[in-house]
Amino acid sequence: MEVNIIKTDLHCHSTMSDGVLEPEEVARRAHANGVNLWALTDHDIVDGIPVARAEAQSLGMRFIAGVEISVTWSGHTVHIVGLNVDDTHTGLVEGLRAVRSGRSERAREMGRRLDAMGVPGSYEGALRYVSNPALISRTHFARYLVDQGVCKSLQEVFSRYLGENCPAYVPMQWSSLEQAVGWIRAAGGRAVIAHPGRYNYSPMQFDVLFEQFRDLGGEGIEVITGSHTPDQYSVYADVARRYGFMASCGSDFHGPRESRIDLGQLPPLPADLTPVWHDWH
Ligand code: AMP
Ligand code: MN
Ligand code: MN
Ligand code: MN
């Protein structure tokens, strides 16, 4: 009997957003780790897809074009992953351009607030960590602050300075849930709620989020992700069953020394769930 084990990783980042490896390096690392179905899902941009796809193809690794879209829902940020999208689709490409357009001004304001907190020069400092000027993120500030010795870890930066409710946190109006799911679907893709365990919604808000997402045509939820604890694997497996969502899995890898979970280093999905990739050939 031929056994075909699919080792899937459908969530990770490159230098096109806030990852530390170039798209082709992420492809090579995924392949070296045994991944055979791989998606690159940079924040709010698909410009890394052509290079990632070409490298994956030359390695013989199945490739899925992806993106992780920033959404504001009920006053907080939610990430929606789009998988198997046409990365040249104008509606998607232009939508993403609009979503990321406020990032530079937000970064300047983060810099001003950090200045006021006695941490000077962080805007210029963060810029040195940015590889794509169109996409400056909190992660770039966090790397700078850690390397400067202001904080010991990225986690500490987010709990003291840049996380929600922290003094240097600059709230953003990202896209709406409807826009993000709409762009993904228009581009032929499948919308997936990223790392639901990271959001601080009440149980009632979560129910509304899942229902709205499903009503808008959202189809999947990340069950196994580098952002979830094993307990959360079961919680969101149950959500998938309850709402009829397909299940996704991805490391959310950002860099070799940074990410708790490396590419492809995830347990399998619970066997009764329908994988988001079940009908991709
Ligand atoms: P932004 O899109 O600029 O708001 O930045 C969000 C990114 O910050 C996420 O995609 C993560 O890569 C990173 N991030 C958020 N919270 C944390 C955390 N607690 N520890 C480490 N990285 C984080
Ligand atoms: Mn990130
Ligand atoms: Mn995310
Ligand atoms: Mn991510």
mmCIF file with all atom_site columns, N, CA, C and O in Angstrom, residues 35-88:
data_model
loop_
_atom_site.group_PDB
_atom_site.id
_atom_site.type_symbol
_atom_site.label_atom_id
_atom_site.label_alt_id
_atom_site.label_comp_id
_atom_site.label_asym_id
_atom_site.label_entity_id
_atom_site.label_seq_id
_atom_site.pdbx_PDB_ins_code
_atom_site.Cartn_x
_atom_site.Cartn_y
_atom_site.Cartn_z
_atom_site.occupancy
_atom_site.B_iso_or_equiv
_atom_site.pdbx_formal_charge
_atom_site.auth_seq_id
_atom_site.auth_comp_id
_atom_site.auth_asym_id
_atom_site.auth_atom_id
_atom_site.pdbx_PDB_model_num
ATOM 1   N N  . VAL A 1 35 ? 8.382   19.541 4.892   1.00 0.00 ? 35 VAL A N  1
ATOM 2   C CA . VAL A 1 35 ? 7.060   20.032 4.489   1.00 0.00 ? 35 VAL A CA 1
ATOM 3   C C  . VAL A 1 35 ? 6.839   19.694 3.015   1.00 0.00 ? 35 VAL A C  1
ATOM 4   O O  . VAL A 1 35 ? 7.736   19.868 2.191   1.00 0.00 ? 35 VAL A O  1
ATOM 5   N N  . ASN A 1 36 ? 5.662   19.185 2.681   1.00 0.00 ? 36 ASN A N  1
ATOM 6   C CA . ASN A 1 36 ? 5.379   18.943 1.258   1.00 0.00 ? 36 ASN A CA 1
ATOM 7   C C  . ASN A 1 36 ? 4.112   19.632 0.768   1.00 0.00 ? 36 ASN A C  1
ATOM 8   O O  . ASN A 1 36 ? 3.704   19.470 -0.384  1.00 0.00 ? 36 ASN A O  1
ATOM 9   N N  . LEU A 1 37 ? 3.477   20.409 1.626   1.00 0.00 ? 37 LEU A N  1
ATOM 10  C CA . LEU A 1 37 ? 2.399   21.311 1.194   1.00 0.00 ? 37 LEU A CA 1
ATOM 11  C C  . LEU A 1 37 ? 2.588   22.603 1.984   1.00 0.00 ? 37 LEU A C  1
ATOM 12  O O  . LEU A 1 37 ? 2.434   22.624 3.207   1.00 0.00 ? 37 LEU A O  1
ATOM 13  N N  . TRP A 1 38 ? 2.979   23.643 1.283   1.00 0.00 ? 38 TRP A N  1
ATOM 14  C CA . TRP A 1 38 ? 3.472   24.840 1.964   1.00 0.00 ? 38 TRP A CA 1
ATOM 15  C C  . TRP A 1 38 ? 2.808   26.096 1.416   1.00 0.00 ? 38 TRP A C  1
ATOM 16  O O  . TRP A 1 38 ? 2.616   26.234 0.211   1.00 0.00 ? 38 TRP A O  1
ATOM 17  N N  . ALA A 1 39 ? 2.464   27.021 2.326   1.00 0.00 ? 39 ALA A N  1
ATOM 18  C CA . ALA A 1 39 ? 1.970   28.343 1.922   1.00 0.00 ? 39 ALA A CA 1
ATOM 19  C C  . ALA A 1 39 ? 2.793   29.418 2.598   1.00 0.00 ? 39 ALA A C  1
ATOM 20  O O  . ALA A 1 39 ? 3.115   29.310 3.782   1.00 0.00 ? 39 ALA A O  1
ATOM 21  N N  . LEU A 1 40 ? 3.123   30.442 1.839   1.00 0.00 ? 40 LEU A N  1
ATOM 22  C CA . LEU A 1 40 ? 3.687   31.665 2.421   1.00 0.00 ? 40 LEU A CA 1
ATOM 23  C C  . LEU A 1 40 ? 2.521   32.618 2.659   1.00 0.00 ? 40 LEU A C  1
ATOM 24  O O  . LEU A 1 40 ? 1.699   32.834 1.767   1.00 0.00 ? 40 LEU A O  1
ATOM 25  N N  . THR A 1 41 ? 2.455   33.175 3.884   1.00 0.00 ? 41 THR A N  1
ATOM 26  C CA . THR A 1 41 ? 1.304   34.030 4.244   1.00 0.00 ? 41 THR A CA 1
ATOM 27  C C  . THR A 1 41 ? 1.789   35.318 4.889   1.00 0.00 ? 41 THR A C  1
ATOM 28  O O  . THR A 1 41 ? 1.568   35.552 6.085   1.00 0.00 ? 41 THR A O  1
ATOM 29  N N  . ASP A 1 42 ? 2.459   36.158 4.115   1.00 0.00 ? 42 ASP A N  1
ATOM 30  C CA . ASP A 1 42 ? 2.943   37.408 4.682   1.00 0.00 ? 42 ASP A CA 1
ATOM 31  C C  . ASP A 1 42 ? 1.771   38.329 5.048   1.00 0.00 ? 42 ASP A C  1
ATOM 32  O O  . ASP A 1 42 ? 0.687   38.227 4.490   1.00 0.00 ? 42 ASP A O  1
ATOM 33  N N  . HIS A 1 43 ? 2.042   39.237 5.996   1.00 0.00 ? 43 HIS A N  1
ATOM 34  C CA . HIS A 1 43 ? 1.006   40.183 6.433   1.00 0.00 ? 43 HIS A CA 1
ATOM 35  C C  . HIS A 1 43 ? 0.690   41.174 5.311   1.00 0.00 ? 43 HIS A C  1
ATOM 36  O O  . HIS A 1 43 ? 1.575   41.922 4.856   1.00 0.00 ? 43 HIS A O  1
ATOM 37  N N  . ASP A 1 44 ? -0.551  41.214 4.893   1.00 0.00 ? 44 ASP A N  1
ATOM 38  C CA . ASP A 1 44 ? -1.082  42.286 4.042   1.00 0.00 ? 44 ASP A CA 1
ATOM 39  C C  . ASP A 1 44 ? -0.323  42.484 2.734   1.00 0.00 ? 44 ASP A C  1
ATOM 40  O O  . ASP A 1 44 ? -0.326  43.590 2.172   1.00 0.00 ? 44 ASP A O  1
ATOM 41  N N  . ILE A 1 45 ? 0.323   41.448 2.226   1.00 0.00 ? 45 ILE A N  1
ATOM 42  C CA . ILE A 1 45 ? 1.062   41.614 0.970   1.00 0.00 ? 45 ILE A CA 1
ATOM 43  C C  . ILE A 1 45 ? 1.288   40.248 0.320   1.00 0.00 ? 45 ILE A C  1
ATOM 44  O O  . ILE A 1 45 ? 1.508   39.250 1.011   1.00 0.00 ? 45 ILE A O  1
ATOM 45  N N  . VAL A 1 46 ? 1.218   40.232 -1.006  1.00 0.00 ? 46 VAL A N  1
ATOM 46  C CA . VAL A 1 46 ? 1.462   38.981 -1.742  1.00 0.00 ? 46 VAL A CA 1
ATOM 47  C C  . VAL A 1 46 ? 2.697   39.065 -2.634  1.00 0.00 ? 46 VAL A C  1
ATOM 48  O O  . VAL A 1 46 ? 2.937   38.181 -3.453  1.00 0.00 ? 46 VAL A O  1
ATOM 49  N N  . ASP A 1 47 ? 3.496   40.094 -2.452  1.00 0.00 ? 47 ASP A N  1
ATOM 50  C CA . ASP A 1 47 ? 4.636   40.302 -3.352  1.00 0.00 ? 47 ASP A CA 1
ATOM 51  C C  . ASP A 1 47 ? 5.724   39.230 -3.238  1.00 0.00 ? 47 ASP A C  1
ATOM 52  O O  . ASP A 1 47 ? 6.568   39.110 -4.126  1.00 0.00 ? 47 ASP A O  1
ATOM 53  N N  . GLY A 1 48 ? 5.737   38.476 -2.154  1.00 0.00 ? 48 GLY A N  1
ATOM 54  C CA . GLY A 1 48 ? 6.735   37.407 -2.016  1.00 0.00 ? 48 GLY A CA 1
ATOM 55  C C  . GLY A 1 48 ? 6.329   36.113 -2.702  1.00 0.00 ? 48 GLY A C  1
ATOM 56  O O  . GLY A 1 48 ? 7.138   35.186 -2.805  1.00 0.00 ? 48 GLY A O  1
ATOM 57  N N  . ILE A 1 49 ? 5.080   36.057 -3.174  1.00 0.00 ? 49 ILE A N  1
ATOM 58  C CA . ILE A 1 49 ? 4.558   34.788 -3.689  1.00 0.00 ? 49 ILE A CA 1
ATOM 59  C C  . ILE A 1 49 ? 5.309   34.274 -4.931  1.00 0.00 ? 49 ILE A C  1
ATOM 60  O O  . ILE A 1 49 ? 5.664   33.085 -4.973  1.00 0.00 ? 49 ILE A O  1
ATOM 61  N N  . PRO A 1 50 ? 5.572   35.097 -5.948  1.00 0.00 ? 50 PRO A N  1
ATOM 62  C CA . PRO A 1 50 ? 6.227   34.549 -7.143  1.00 0.00 ? 50 PRO A CA 1
ATOM 63  C C  . PRO A 1 50 ? 7.571   33.865 -6.836  1.00 0.00 ? 50 PRO A C  1
ATOM 64  O O  . PRO A 1 50 ? 7.832   32.764 -7.340  1.00 0.00 ? 50 PRO A O  1
ATOM 65  N N  . VAL A 1 51 ? 8.396   34.506 -6.027  1.00 0.00 ? 51 VAL A N  1
ATOM 66  C CA . VAL A 1 51 ? 9.700   33.915 -5.695  1.00 0.00 ? 51 VAL A CA 1
ATOM 67  C C  . VAL A 1 51 ? 9.515   32.653 -4.858  1.00 0.00 ? 51 VAL A C  1
ATOM 68  O O  . VAL A 1 51 ? 10.181  31.623 -5.076  1.00 0.00 ? 51 VAL A O  1
ATOM 69  N N  . ALA A 1 52 ? 8.587   32.699 -3.897  1.00 0.00 ? 52 ALA A N  1
ATOM 70  C CA . ALA A 1 52 ? 8.331   31.531 -3.046  1.00 0.00 ? 52 ALA A CA 1
ATOM 71  C C  . ALA A 1 52 ? 7.839   30.360 -3.901  1.00 0.00 ? 52 ALA A C  1
ATOM 72  O O  . ALA A 1 52 ? 8.284   29.217 -3.736  1.00 0.00 ? 52 ALA A O  1
ATOM 73  N N  . ARG A 1 53 ? 6.947   30.660 -4.824  1.00 0.00 ? 53 ARG A N  1
ATOM 74  C CA . ARG A 1 53 ? 6.386   29.609 -5.692  1.00 0.00 ? 53 ARG A CA 1
ATOM 75  C C  . ARG A 1 53 ? 7.473   28.988 -6.561  1.00 0.00 ? 53 ARG A C  1
ATOM 76  O O  . ARG A 1 53 ? 7.576   27.757 -6.676  1.00 0.00 ? 53 ARG A O  1
ATOM 77  N N  . ALA A 1 54 ? 8.309   29.845 -7.136  1.00 0.00 ? 54 ALA A N  1
ATOM 78  C CA . ALA A 1 54 ? 9.367   29.339 -8.027  1.00 0.00 ? 54 ALA A CA 1
ATOM 79  C C  . ALA A 1 54 ? 10.331  28.444 -7.252  1.00 0.00 ? 54 ALA A C  1
ATOM 80  O O  . ALA A 1 54 ? 10.714  27.361 -7.728  1.00 0.00 ? 54 ALA A O  1
ATOM 81  N N  . GLU A 1 55 ? 10.693  28.860 -6.048  1.00 0.00 ? 55 GLU A N  1
ATOM 82  C CA . GLU A 1 55 ? 11.629  28.052 -5.255  1.00 0.00 ? 55 GLU A CA 1
ATOM 83  C C  . GLU A 1 55 ? 10.976  26.732 -4.841  1.00 0.00 ? 55 GLU A C  1
ATOM 84  O O  . GLU A 1 55 ? 11.606  25.677 -4.901  1.00 0.00 ? 55 GLU A O  1
ATOM 85  N N  . ALA A 1 56 ? 9.705   26.815 -4.410  1.00 0.00 ? 56 ALA A N  1
ATOM 86  C CA . ALA A 1 56 ? 8.993   25.590 -4.023  1.00 0.00 ? 56 ALA A CA 1
ATOM 87  C C  . ALA A 1 56 ? 8.927   24.629 -5.205  1.00 0.00 ? 56 ALA A C  1
ATOM 88  O O  . ALA A 1 56 ? 9.161   23.420 -5.054  1.00 0.00 ? 56 ALA A O  1
ATOM 89  N N  . GLN A 1 57 ? 8.617   25.152 -6.378  1.00 0.00 ? 57 GLN A N  1
ATOM 90  C CA . GLN A 1 57 ? 8.521   24.287 -7.563  1.00 0.00 ? 57 GLN A CA 1
ATOM 91  C C  . GLN A 1 57 ? 9.858   23.631 -7.873  1.00 0.00 ? 57 GLN A C  1
ATOM 92  O O  . GLN A 1 57 ? 9.907   22.445 -8.190  1.00 0.00 ? 57 GLN A O  1
ATOM 93  N N  . SER A 1 58 ? 10.931  24.393 -7.744  1.00 0.00 ? 58 SER A N  1
ATOM 94  C CA . SER A 1 58 ? 12.229  23.794 -8.075  1.00 0.00 ? 58 SER A CA 1
ATOM 95  C C  . SER A 1 58 ? 12.620  22.742 -7.040  1.00 0.00 ? 58 SER A C  1
ATOM 96  O O  . SER A 1 58 ? 13.432  21.856 -7.324  1.00 0.00 ? 58 SER A O  1
ATOM 97  N N  . LEU A 1 59 ? 12.037  22.813 -5.848  1.00 0.00 ? 59 LEU A N  1
ATOM 98  C CA . LEU A 1 59 ? 12.309  21.804 -4.811  1.00 0.00 ? 59 LEU A CA 1
ATOM 99  C C  . LEU A 1 59 ? 11.322  20.631 -4.885  1.00 0.00 ? 59 LEU A C  1
ATOM 100 O O  . LEU A 1 59 ? 11.436  19.670 -4.130  1.00 0.00 ? 59 LEU A O  1
ATOM 101 N N  . GLY A 1 60 ? 10.313  20.755 -5.738  1.00 0.00 ? 60 GLY A N  1
ATOM 102 C CA . GLY A 1 60 ? 9.286   19.709 -5.819  1.00 0.00 ? 60 GLY A CA 1
ATOM 103 C C  . GLY A 1 60 ? 8.323   19.727 -4.651  1.00 0.00 ? 60 GLY A C  1
ATOM 104 O O  . GLY A 1 60 ? 7.739   18.699 -4.293  1.00 0.00 ? 60 GLY A O  1
ATOM 105 N N  . MET A 1 61 ? 8.133   20.892 -4.056  1.00 0.00 ? 61 MET A N  1
ATOM 106 C CA . MET A 1 61 ? 7.231   21.024 -2.897  1.00 0.00 ? 61 MET A CA 1
ATOM 107 C C  . MET A 1 61 ? 5.943   21.716 -3.347  1.00 0.00 ? 61 MET A C  1
ATOM 108 O O  . MET A 1 61 ? 6.002   22.756 -3.997  1.00 0.00 ? 61 MET A O  1
ATOM 109 N N  . ARG A 1 62 ? 4.800   21.132 -3.016  1.00 0.00 ? 62 ARG A N  1
ATOM 110 C CA . ARG A 1 62 ? 3.528   21.755 -3.423  1.00 0.00 ? 62 ARG A CA 1
ATOM 111 C C  . ARG A 1 62 ? 3.382   23.103 -2.737  1.00 0.00 ? 62 ARG A C  1
ATOM 112 O O  . ARG A 1 62 ? 3.602   23.240 -1.537  1.00 0.00 ? 62 ARG A O  1
ATOM 113 N N  . PHE A 1 63 ? 2.965   24.100 -3.520  1.00 0.00 ? 63 PHE A N  1
ATOM 114 C CA . PHE A 1 63 ? 2.905   25.470 -3.025  1.00 0.00 ? 63 PHE A CA 1
ATOM 115 C C  . PHE A 1 63 ? 1.495   26.027 -3.124  1.00 0.00 ? 63 PHE A C  1
ATOM 116 O O  . PHE A 1 63 ? 0.803   25.830 -4.120  1.00 0.00 ? 63 PHE A O  1
ATOM 117 N N  . ILE A 1 64 ? 1.097   26.756 -2.078  1.00 0.00 ? 64 ILE A N  1
ATOM 118 C CA . ILE A 1 64 ? -0.200  27.425 -2.025  1.00 0.00 ? 64 ILE A CA 1
ATOM 119 C C  . ILE A 1 64 ? 0.057   28.912 -1.798  1.00 0.00 ? 64 ILE A C  1
ATOM 120 O O  . ILE A 1 64 ? 0.748   29.286 -0.843  1.00 0.00 ? 64 ILE A O  1
ATOM 121 N N  . ALA A 1 65 ? -0.494  29.757 -2.656  1.00 0.00 ? 65 ALA A N  1
ATOM 122 C CA . ALA A 1 65 ? -0.326  31.201 -2.475  1.00 0.00 ? 65 ALA A CA 1
ATOM 123 C C  . ALA A 1 65 ? -1.226  31.661 -1.322  1.00 0.00 ? 65 ALA A C  1
ATOM 124 O O  . ALA A 1 65 ? -2.423  31.372 -1.306  1.00 0.00 ? 65 ALA A O  1
ATOM 125 N N  . GLY A 1 66 ? -0.620  32.370 -0.362  1.00 0.00 ? 66 GLY A N  1
ATOM 126 C CA . GLY A 1 66 ? -1.387  32.792 0.802   1.00 0.00 ? 66 GLY A CA 1
ATOM 127 C C  . GLY A 1 66 ? -1.082  34.215 1.218   1.00 0.00 ? 66 GLY A C  1
ATOM 128 O O  . GLY A 1 66 ? -0.182  34.878 0.687   1.00 0.00 ? 66 GLY A O  1
ATOM 129 N N  . VAL A 1 67 ? -1.878  34.672 2.186   1.00 0.00 ? 67 VAL A N  1
ATOM 130 C CA . VAL A 1 67 ? -1.706  36.019 2.733   1.00 0.00 ? 67 VAL A CA 1
ATOM 131 C C  . VAL A 1 67 ? -2.383  36.031 4.110   1.00 0.00 ? 67 VAL A C  1
ATOM 132 O O  . VAL A 1 67 ? -3.315  35.259 4.350   1.00 0.00 ? 67 VAL A O  1
ATOM 133 N N  . GLU A 1 68 ? -1.883  36.867 5.014   1.00 0.00 ? 68 GLU A N  1
ATOM 134 C CA . GLU A 1 68 ? -2.530  37.032 6.323   1.00 0.00 ? 68 GLU A CA 1
ATOM 135 C C  . GLU A 1 68 ? -2.994  38.482 6.416   1.00 0.00 ? 68 GLU A C  1
ATOM 136 O O  . GLU A 1 68 ? -2.174  39.399 6.476   1.00 0.00 ? 68 GLU A O  1
ATOM 137 N N  . ILE A 1 69 ? -4.301  38.683 6.405   1.00 0.00 ? 69 ILE A N  1
ATOM 138 C CA . ILE A 1 69 ? -4.852  40.033 6.319   1.00 0.00 ? 69 ILE A CA 1
ATOM 139 C C  . ILE A 1 69 ? -5.217  40.565 7.708   1.00 0.00 ? 69 ILE A C  1
ATOM 140 O O  . ILE A 1 69 ? -5.866  39.881 8.504   1.00 0.00 ? 69 ILE A O  1
ATOM 141 N N  . SER A 1 70 ? -4.805  41.812 7.976   1.00 0.00 ? 70 SER A N  1
ATOM 142 C CA . SER A 1 70 ? -5.139  42.474 9.241   1.00 0.00 ? 70 SER A CA 1
ATOM 143 C C  . SER A 1 70 ? -6.565  43.023 9.151   1.00 0.00 ? 70 SER A C  1
ATOM 144 O O  . SER A 1 70 ? -6.905  43.748 8.216   1.00 0.00 ? 70 SER A O  1
ATOM 145 N N  . VAL A 1 71 ? -7.362  42.680 10.155  1.00 0.00 ? 71 VAL A N  1
ATOM 146 C CA . VAL A 1 71 ? -8.775  43.061 10.199  1.00 0.00 ? 71 VAL A CA 1
ATOM 147 C C  . VAL A 1 71 ? -9.045  43.706 11.554  1.00 0.00 ? 71 VAL A C  1
ATOM 148 O O  . VAL A 1 71 ? -8.459  43.296 12.560  1.00 0.00 ? 71 VAL A O  1
ATOM 149 N N  . THR A 1 72 ? -9.890  44.721 11.566  1.00 0.00 ? 72 THR A N  1
ATOM 150 C CA . THR A 1 72 ? -10.375 45.225 12.848  1.00 0.00 ? 72 THR A CA 1
ATOM 151 C C  . THR A 1 72 ? -11.811 44.767 13.016  1.00 0.00 ? 72 THR A C  1
ATOM 152 O O  . THR A 1 72 ? -12.668 45.034 12.160  1.00 0.00 ? 72 THR A O  1
ATOM 153 N N  . TRP A 1 73 ? -12.027 44.030 14.084  1.00 0.00 ? 73 TRP A N  1
ATOM 154 C CA . TRP A 1 73 ? -13.375 43.515 14.348  1.00 0.00 ? 73 TRP A CA 1
ATOM 155 C C  . TRP A 1 73 ? -13.712 43.775 15.819  1.00 0.00 ? 73 TRP A C  1
ATOM 156 O O  . TRP A 1 73 ? -12.949 43.385 16.698  1.00 0.00 ? 73 TRP A O  1
ATOM 157 N N  . SER A 1 74 ? -14.817 44.487 16.017  1.00 0.00 ? 74 SER A N  1
ATOM 158 C CA . SER A 1 74 ? -15.257 44.804 17.374  1.00 0.00 ? 74 SER A CA 1
ATOM 159 C C  . SER A 1 74 ? -14.131 45.446 18.194  1.00 0.00 ? 74 SER A C  1
ATOM 160 O O  . SER A 1 74 ? -13.906 45.116 19.358  1.00 0.00 ? 74 SER A O  1
ATOM 161 N N  . GLY A 1 75 ? -13.408 46.359 17.549  1.00 0.00 ? 75 GLY A N  1
ATOM 162 C CA . GLY A 1 75 ? -12.416 47.150 18.264  1.00 0.00 ? 75 GLY A CA 1
ATOM 163 C C  . GLY A 1 75 ? -11.065 46.485 18.465  1.00 0.00 ? 75 GLY A C  1
ATOM 164 O O  . GLY A 1 75 ? -10.171 47.081 19.066  1.00 0.00 ? 75 GLY A O  1
ATOM 165 N N  . HIS A 1 76 ? -10.907 45.267 17.984  1.00 0.00 ? 76 HIS A N  1
ATOM 166 C CA . HIS A 1 76 ? -9.624  44.575 18.151  1.00 0.00 ? 76 HIS A CA 1
ATOM 167 C C  . HIS A 1 76 ? -9.159  43.987 16.815  1.00 0.00 ? 76 HIS A C  1
ATOM 168 O O  . HIS A 1 76 ? -9.962  43.808 15.895  1.00 0.00 ? 76 HIS A O  1
ATOM 169 N N  . THR A 1 77 ? -7.871  43.658 16.769  1.00 0.00 ? 77 THR A N  1
ATOM 170 C CA . THR A 1 77 ? -7.303  43.102 15.542  1.00 0.00 ? 77 THR A CA 1
ATOM 171 C C  . THR A 1 77 ? -7.513  41.592 15.476  1.00 0.00 ? 77 THR A C  1
ATOM 172 O O  . THR A 1 77 ? -7.262  40.871 16.440  1.00 0.00 ? 77 THR A O  1
ATOM 173 N N  . VAL A 1 78 ? -7.994  41.166 14.324  1.00 0.00 ? 78 VAL A N  1
ATOM 174 C CA . VAL A 1 78 ? -8.126  39.739 14.009  1.00 0.00 ? 78 VAL A CA 1
ATOM 175 C C  . VAL A 1 78 ? -7.347  39.497 12.726  1.00 0.00 ? 78 VAL A C  1
ATOM 176 O O  . VAL A 1 78 ? -7.330  40.361 11.846  1.00 0.00 ? 78 VAL A O  1
ATOM 177 N N  . HIS A 1 79 ? -6.682  38.375 12.627  1.00 0.00 ? 79 HIS A N  1
ATOM 178 C CA . HIS A 1 79 ? -5.968  38.041 11.396  1.00 0.00 ? 79 HIS A CA 1
ATOM 179 C C  . HIS A 1 79 ? -6.735  36.973 10.615  1.00 0.00 ? 79 HIS A C  1
ATOM 180 O O  . HIS A 1 79 ? -7.116  35.946 11.177  1.00 0.00 ? 79 HIS A O  1
ATOM 181 N N  . ILE A 1 80 ? -6.944  37.251 9.340   1.00 0.00 ? 80 ILE A N  1
ATOM 182 C CA . ILE A 1 80 ? -7.627  36.305 8.461   1.00 0.00 ? 80 ILE A CA 1
ATOM 183 C C  . ILE A 1 80 ? -6.630  35.838 7.402   1.00 0.00 ? 80 ILE A C  1
ATOM 184 O O  . ILE A 1 80 ? -6.083  36.653 6.654   1.00 0.00 ? 80 ILE A O  1
ATOM 185 N N  . VAL A 1 81 ? -6.389  34.548 7.376   1.00 0.00 ? 81 VAL A N  1
ATOM 186 C CA . VAL A 1 81 ? -5.483  33.989 6.378   1.00 0.00 ? 81 VAL A CA 1
ATOM 187 C C  . VAL A 1 81 ? -6.293  33.639 5.129   1.00 0.00 ? 81 VAL A C  1
ATOM 188 O O  . VAL A 1 81 ? -7.367  33.047 5.220   1.00 0.00 ? 81 VAL A O  1
ATOM 189 N N  . GLY A 1 82 ? -5.768  34.035 3.983   1.00 0.00 ? 82 GLY A N  1
ATOM 190 C CA . GLY A 1 82 ? -6.360  33.647 2.706   1.00 0.00 ? 82 GLY A CA 1
ATOM 191 C C  . GLY A 1 82 ? -5.452  32.624 2.054   1.00 0.00 ? 82 GLY A C  1
ATOM 192 O O  . GLY A 1 82 ? -4.240  32.848 1.933   1.00 0.00 ? 82 GLY A O  1
ATOM 193 N N  . LEU A 1 83 ? -6.014  31.481 1.668   1.00 0.00 ? 83 LEU A N  1
ATOM 194 C CA . LEU A 1 83 ? -5.205  30.399 1.100   1.00 0.00 ? 83 LEU A CA 1
ATOM 195 C C  . LEU A 1 83 ? -5.698  30.046 -0.289  1.00 0.00 ? 83 LEU A C  1
ATOM 196 O O  . LEU A 1 83 ? -6.903  30.065 -0.562  1.00 0.00 ? 83 LEU A O  1
ATOM 197 N N  . ASN A 1 84 ? -4.730  29.692 -1.142  1.00 0.00 ? 84 ASN A N  1
ATOM 198 C CA . ASN A 1 84 ? -5.042  29.280 -2.511  1.00 0.00 ? 84 ASN A CA 1
ATOM 199 C C  . ASN A 1 84 ? -5.659  30.438 -3.290  1.00 0.00 ? 84 ASN A C  1
ATOM 200 O O  . ASN A 1 84 ? -6.580  30.252 -4.082  1.00 0.00 ? 84 ASN A O  1
ATOM 201 N N  . VAL A 1 85 ? -5.138  31.627 -3.048  1.00 0.00 ? 85 VAL A N  1
ATOM 202 C CA . VAL A 1 85 ? -5.618  32.811 -3.760  1.00 0.00 ? 85 VAL A CA 1
ATOM 203 C C  . VAL A 1 85 ? -4.861  32.966 -5.088  1.00 0.00 ? 85 VAL A C  1
ATOM 204 O O  . VAL A 1 85 ? -3.753  32.457 -5.248  1.00 0.00 ? 85 VAL A O  1
ATOM 205 N N  . ASP A 1 86 ? -5.497  33.687 -6.005  1.00 0.00 ? 86 ASP A N  1
ATOM 206 C CA . ASP A 1 86 ? -4.791  34.172 -7.200  1.00 0.00 ? 86 ASP A CA 1
ATOM 207 C C  . ASP A 1 86 ? -4.084  35.450 -6.766  1.00 0.00 ? 86 ASP A C  1
ATOM 208 O O  . ASP A 1 86 ? -4.727  36.474 -6.529  1.00 0.00 ? 86 ASP A O  1
ATOM 209 N N  . ASP A 1 87 ? -2.758  35.379 -6.659  1.00 0.00 ? 87 ASP A N  1
ATOM 210 C CA . ASP A 1 87 ? -2.017  36.511 -6.091  1.00 0.00 ? 87 ASP A CA 1
ATOM 211 C C  . ASP A 1 87 ? -1.903  37.667 -7.071  1.00 0.00 ? 87 ASP A C  1
ATOM 212 O O  . ASP A 1 87 ? -1.320  38.700 -6.734  1.00 0.00 ? 87 ASP A O  1
ATOM 213 N N  . THR A 1 88 ? -2.429  37.509 -8.276  1.00 0.00 ? 88 THR A N  1
ATOM 214 C CA . THR A 1 88 ? -2.432  38.631 -9.226  1.00 0.00 ? 88 THR A CA 1
ATOM 215 C C  . THR A 1 88 ? -3.806  39.294 -9.301  1.00 0.00 ? 88 THR A C  1
ATOM 216 O O  . THR A 1 88 ? -3.992  40.240 -10.064 1.00 0.00 ? 88 THR A O  1
#
